[in-house]
Short mmCIF file of C-alpha atoms in Angstrom, two decimals:
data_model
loop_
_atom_site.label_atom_id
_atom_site.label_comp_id
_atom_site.label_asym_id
_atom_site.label_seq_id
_atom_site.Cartn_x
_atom_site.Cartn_y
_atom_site.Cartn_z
CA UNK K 1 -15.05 88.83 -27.26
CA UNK K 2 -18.30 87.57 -25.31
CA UNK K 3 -20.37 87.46 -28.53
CA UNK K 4 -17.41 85.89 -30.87
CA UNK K 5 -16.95 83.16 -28.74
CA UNK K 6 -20.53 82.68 -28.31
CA UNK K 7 -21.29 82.14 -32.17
CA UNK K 8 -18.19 80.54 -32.75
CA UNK K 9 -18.04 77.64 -30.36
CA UNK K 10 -20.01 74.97 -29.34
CA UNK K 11 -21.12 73.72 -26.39
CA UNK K 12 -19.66 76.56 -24.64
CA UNK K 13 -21.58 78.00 -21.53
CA UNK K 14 -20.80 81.89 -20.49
CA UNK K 15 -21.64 83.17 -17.28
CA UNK K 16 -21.96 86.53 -16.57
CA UNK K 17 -20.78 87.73 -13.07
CA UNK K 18 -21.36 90.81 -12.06
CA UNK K 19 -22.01 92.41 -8.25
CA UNK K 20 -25.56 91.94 -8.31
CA UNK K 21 -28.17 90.24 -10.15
CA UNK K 22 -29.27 93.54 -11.54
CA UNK K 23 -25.87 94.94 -11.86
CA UNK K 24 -25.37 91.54 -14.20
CA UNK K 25 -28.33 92.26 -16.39
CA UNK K 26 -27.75 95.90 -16.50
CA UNK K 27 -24.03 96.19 -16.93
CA UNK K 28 -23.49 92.85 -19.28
CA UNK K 29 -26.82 91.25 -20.10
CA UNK K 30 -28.57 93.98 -21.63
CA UNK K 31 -25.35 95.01 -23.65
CA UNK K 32 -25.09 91.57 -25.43
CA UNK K 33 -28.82 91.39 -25.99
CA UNK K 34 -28.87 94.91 -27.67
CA UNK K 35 -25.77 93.59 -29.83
CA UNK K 36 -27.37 90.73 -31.29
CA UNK K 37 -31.21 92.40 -31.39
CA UNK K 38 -29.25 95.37 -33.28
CA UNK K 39 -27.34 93.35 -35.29
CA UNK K 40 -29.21 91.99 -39.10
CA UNK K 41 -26.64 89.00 -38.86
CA UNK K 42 -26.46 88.24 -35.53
CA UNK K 43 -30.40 88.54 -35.58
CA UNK K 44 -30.31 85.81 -37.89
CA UNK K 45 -28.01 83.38 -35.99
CA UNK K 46 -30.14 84.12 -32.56
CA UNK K 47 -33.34 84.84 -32.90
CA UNK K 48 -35.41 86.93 -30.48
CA UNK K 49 -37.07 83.90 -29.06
CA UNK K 50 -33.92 82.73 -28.08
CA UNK K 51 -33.52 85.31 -25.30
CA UNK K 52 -35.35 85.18 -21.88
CA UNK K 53 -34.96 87.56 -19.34
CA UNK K 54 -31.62 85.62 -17.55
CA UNK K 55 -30.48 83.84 -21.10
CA UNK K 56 -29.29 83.82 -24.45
CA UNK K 57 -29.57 81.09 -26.61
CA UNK K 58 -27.75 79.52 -29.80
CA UNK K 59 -29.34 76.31 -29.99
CA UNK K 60 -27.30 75.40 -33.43
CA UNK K 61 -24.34 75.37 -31.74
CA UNK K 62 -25.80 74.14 -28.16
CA UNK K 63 -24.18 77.67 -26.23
CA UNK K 64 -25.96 79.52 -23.77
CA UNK K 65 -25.06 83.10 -22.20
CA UNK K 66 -26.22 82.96 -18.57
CA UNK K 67 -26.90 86.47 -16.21
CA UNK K 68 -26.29 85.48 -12.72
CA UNK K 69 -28.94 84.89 -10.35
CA UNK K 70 -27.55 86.62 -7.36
CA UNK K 71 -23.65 85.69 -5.53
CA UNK K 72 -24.86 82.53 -4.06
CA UNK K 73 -21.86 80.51 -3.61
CA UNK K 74 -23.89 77.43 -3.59
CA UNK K 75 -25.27 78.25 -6.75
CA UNK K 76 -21.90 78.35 -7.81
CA UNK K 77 -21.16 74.90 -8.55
CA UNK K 78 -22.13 71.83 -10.68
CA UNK K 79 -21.95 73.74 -14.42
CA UNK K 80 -19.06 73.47 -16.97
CA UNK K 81 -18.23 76.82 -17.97
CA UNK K 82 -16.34 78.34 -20.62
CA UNK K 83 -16.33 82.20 -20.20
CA UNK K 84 -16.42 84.02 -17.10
CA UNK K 85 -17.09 87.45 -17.36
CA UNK K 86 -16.87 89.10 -14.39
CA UNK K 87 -17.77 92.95 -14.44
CA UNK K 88 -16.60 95.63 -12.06
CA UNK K 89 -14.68 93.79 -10.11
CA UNK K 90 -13.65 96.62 -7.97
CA UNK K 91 -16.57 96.86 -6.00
CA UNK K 92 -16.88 93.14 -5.00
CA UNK K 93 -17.09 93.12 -1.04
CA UNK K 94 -16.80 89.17 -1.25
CA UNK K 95 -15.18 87.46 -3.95
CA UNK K 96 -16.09 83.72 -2.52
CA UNK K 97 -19.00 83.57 -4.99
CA UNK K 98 -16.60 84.45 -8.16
CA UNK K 99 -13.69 82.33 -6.28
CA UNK K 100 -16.45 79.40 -6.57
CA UNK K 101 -17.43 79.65 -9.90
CA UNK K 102 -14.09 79.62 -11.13
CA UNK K 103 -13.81 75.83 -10.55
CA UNK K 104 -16.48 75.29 -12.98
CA UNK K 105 -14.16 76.80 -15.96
CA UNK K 106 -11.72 73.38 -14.91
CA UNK K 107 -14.40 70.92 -16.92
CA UNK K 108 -13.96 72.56 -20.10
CA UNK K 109 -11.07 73.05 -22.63
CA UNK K 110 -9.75 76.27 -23.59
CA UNK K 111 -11.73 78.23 -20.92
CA UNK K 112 -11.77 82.12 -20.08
CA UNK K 113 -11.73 84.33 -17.47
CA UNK K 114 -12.47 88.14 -18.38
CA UNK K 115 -12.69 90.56 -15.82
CA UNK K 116 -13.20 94.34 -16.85
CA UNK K 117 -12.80 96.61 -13.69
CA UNK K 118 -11.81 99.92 -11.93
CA UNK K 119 -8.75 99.58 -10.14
CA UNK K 120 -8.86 99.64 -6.70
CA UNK K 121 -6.90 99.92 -3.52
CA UNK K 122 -3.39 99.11 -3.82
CA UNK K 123 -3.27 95.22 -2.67
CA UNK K 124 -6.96 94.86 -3.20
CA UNK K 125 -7.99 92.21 -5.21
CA UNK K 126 -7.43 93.45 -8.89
CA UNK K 127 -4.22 94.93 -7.64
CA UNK K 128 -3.24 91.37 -7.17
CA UNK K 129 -4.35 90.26 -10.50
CA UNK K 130 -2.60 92.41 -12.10
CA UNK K 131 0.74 91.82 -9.96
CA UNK K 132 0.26 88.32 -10.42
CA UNK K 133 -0.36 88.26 -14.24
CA UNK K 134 3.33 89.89 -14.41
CA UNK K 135 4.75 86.71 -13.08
CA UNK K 136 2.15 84.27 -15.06
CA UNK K 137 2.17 84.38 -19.12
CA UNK K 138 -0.94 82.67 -19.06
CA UNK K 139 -3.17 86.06 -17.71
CA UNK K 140 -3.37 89.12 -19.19
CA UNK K 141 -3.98 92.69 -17.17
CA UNK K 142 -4.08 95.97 -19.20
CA UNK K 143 -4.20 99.15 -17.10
CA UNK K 144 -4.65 102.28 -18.04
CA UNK K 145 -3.83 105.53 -16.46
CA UNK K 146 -3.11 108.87 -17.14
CA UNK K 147 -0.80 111.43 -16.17
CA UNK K 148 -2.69 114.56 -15.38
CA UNK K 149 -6.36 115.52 -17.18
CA UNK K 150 -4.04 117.14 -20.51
CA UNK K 151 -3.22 113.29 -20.91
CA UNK K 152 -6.79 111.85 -20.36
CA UNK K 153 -7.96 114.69 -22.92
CA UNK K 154 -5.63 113.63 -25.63
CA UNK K 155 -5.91 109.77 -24.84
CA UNK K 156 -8.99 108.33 -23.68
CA UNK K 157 -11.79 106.76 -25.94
CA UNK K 158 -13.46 109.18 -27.38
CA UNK K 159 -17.00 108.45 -26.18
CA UNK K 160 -15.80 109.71 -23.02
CA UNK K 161 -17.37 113.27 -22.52
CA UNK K 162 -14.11 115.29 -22.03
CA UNK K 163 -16.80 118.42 -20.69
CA UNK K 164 -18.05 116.46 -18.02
CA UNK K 165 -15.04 115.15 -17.14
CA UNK K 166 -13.68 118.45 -16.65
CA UNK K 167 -16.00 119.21 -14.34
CA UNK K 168 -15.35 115.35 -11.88
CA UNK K 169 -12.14 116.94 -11.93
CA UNK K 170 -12.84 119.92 -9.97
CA UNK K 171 -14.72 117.81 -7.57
CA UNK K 172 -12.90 113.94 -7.38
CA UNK K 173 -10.64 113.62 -5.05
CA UNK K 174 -7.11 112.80 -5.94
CA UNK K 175 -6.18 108.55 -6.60
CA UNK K 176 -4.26 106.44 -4.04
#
């Protein structure tokens, strides 16, 4: 989604969000980058000189993919974003800095918010997204869960090392 929008729009800023500046380059940063470097075609539409260590750009169409710089609210404001992407959002101890940035996704036409997370503790703050994107057609919330491991073994991506899995069973302790 991060990538299509990317080569397919213009003018169209993305800022990744995730807990931490390294969490950011490691979690989202890094991914896209090894897309596009992996990628013959997308090679050719951004070449390597186009990425830095915090960006990505695609001067053609004047977009730029931006890791964040740390959760400095102040930081927060002043740019007219298109795509949020706002990683693990389970872990956040203080949402104020993705709260902030939000605003800056009001300055631009057909903007996006996409949040990939855990789920956390019922009435925590993906909880809420998701209760509120029942009642709003506009947002979006998939989860997933399973009903016992027999479930997870049959349904869940199969990247997932069902093994190792196995064994977090034995040792997890059961969800809320």
């Amino acid at each position: 989604v991060v990538l299509h929008l990317f080569c397919s729009r213009e003018n169209f800023t993305i800022q990744l969000a995730g807990n931490t500046e390294g969490h950011s380059r490691r979690t989202q940063f890094n991914i896209l980058k090894n897309i596009i470097v992996n990628t013959p075609r997308l090679r050719l539409m951004i070449p390597e000189k186009s990425i830095t260590m915090s960006t990505i750009e695609n001067k053609k169409r004047g977009n730029l993919i931006q890791a964040m710089s740390g959760q400095n609210t102040a930081a927060a404001y002043g740019d007219r974003i298109g795509l949020i992407w706002r990683s693990d959002a389970m872990a956040s101890v203080d949402e104020s800095y993705f709260n902030a940035l939000q605003a800056a996704t009001l300055d631009q036409d057909q903007s996006f918010i996409l949040i990939d997370s855990n789920v956390d503790s019922t009435d925590g703050h993906v909880h809420q997204l998701q209760l509120e994107a029942q009642a709003d057609p506009a947002m979006f919330a998939r989860h997933v869960q399973y009903d016992n491991f027999e479930d997870f073994s049959t349904s869940a991506p199969t990247w997932i090392n069902r093994e190792k899995a196995k064994r977090l069973e034995k040792v997890l302790l059961p969800a809320e």
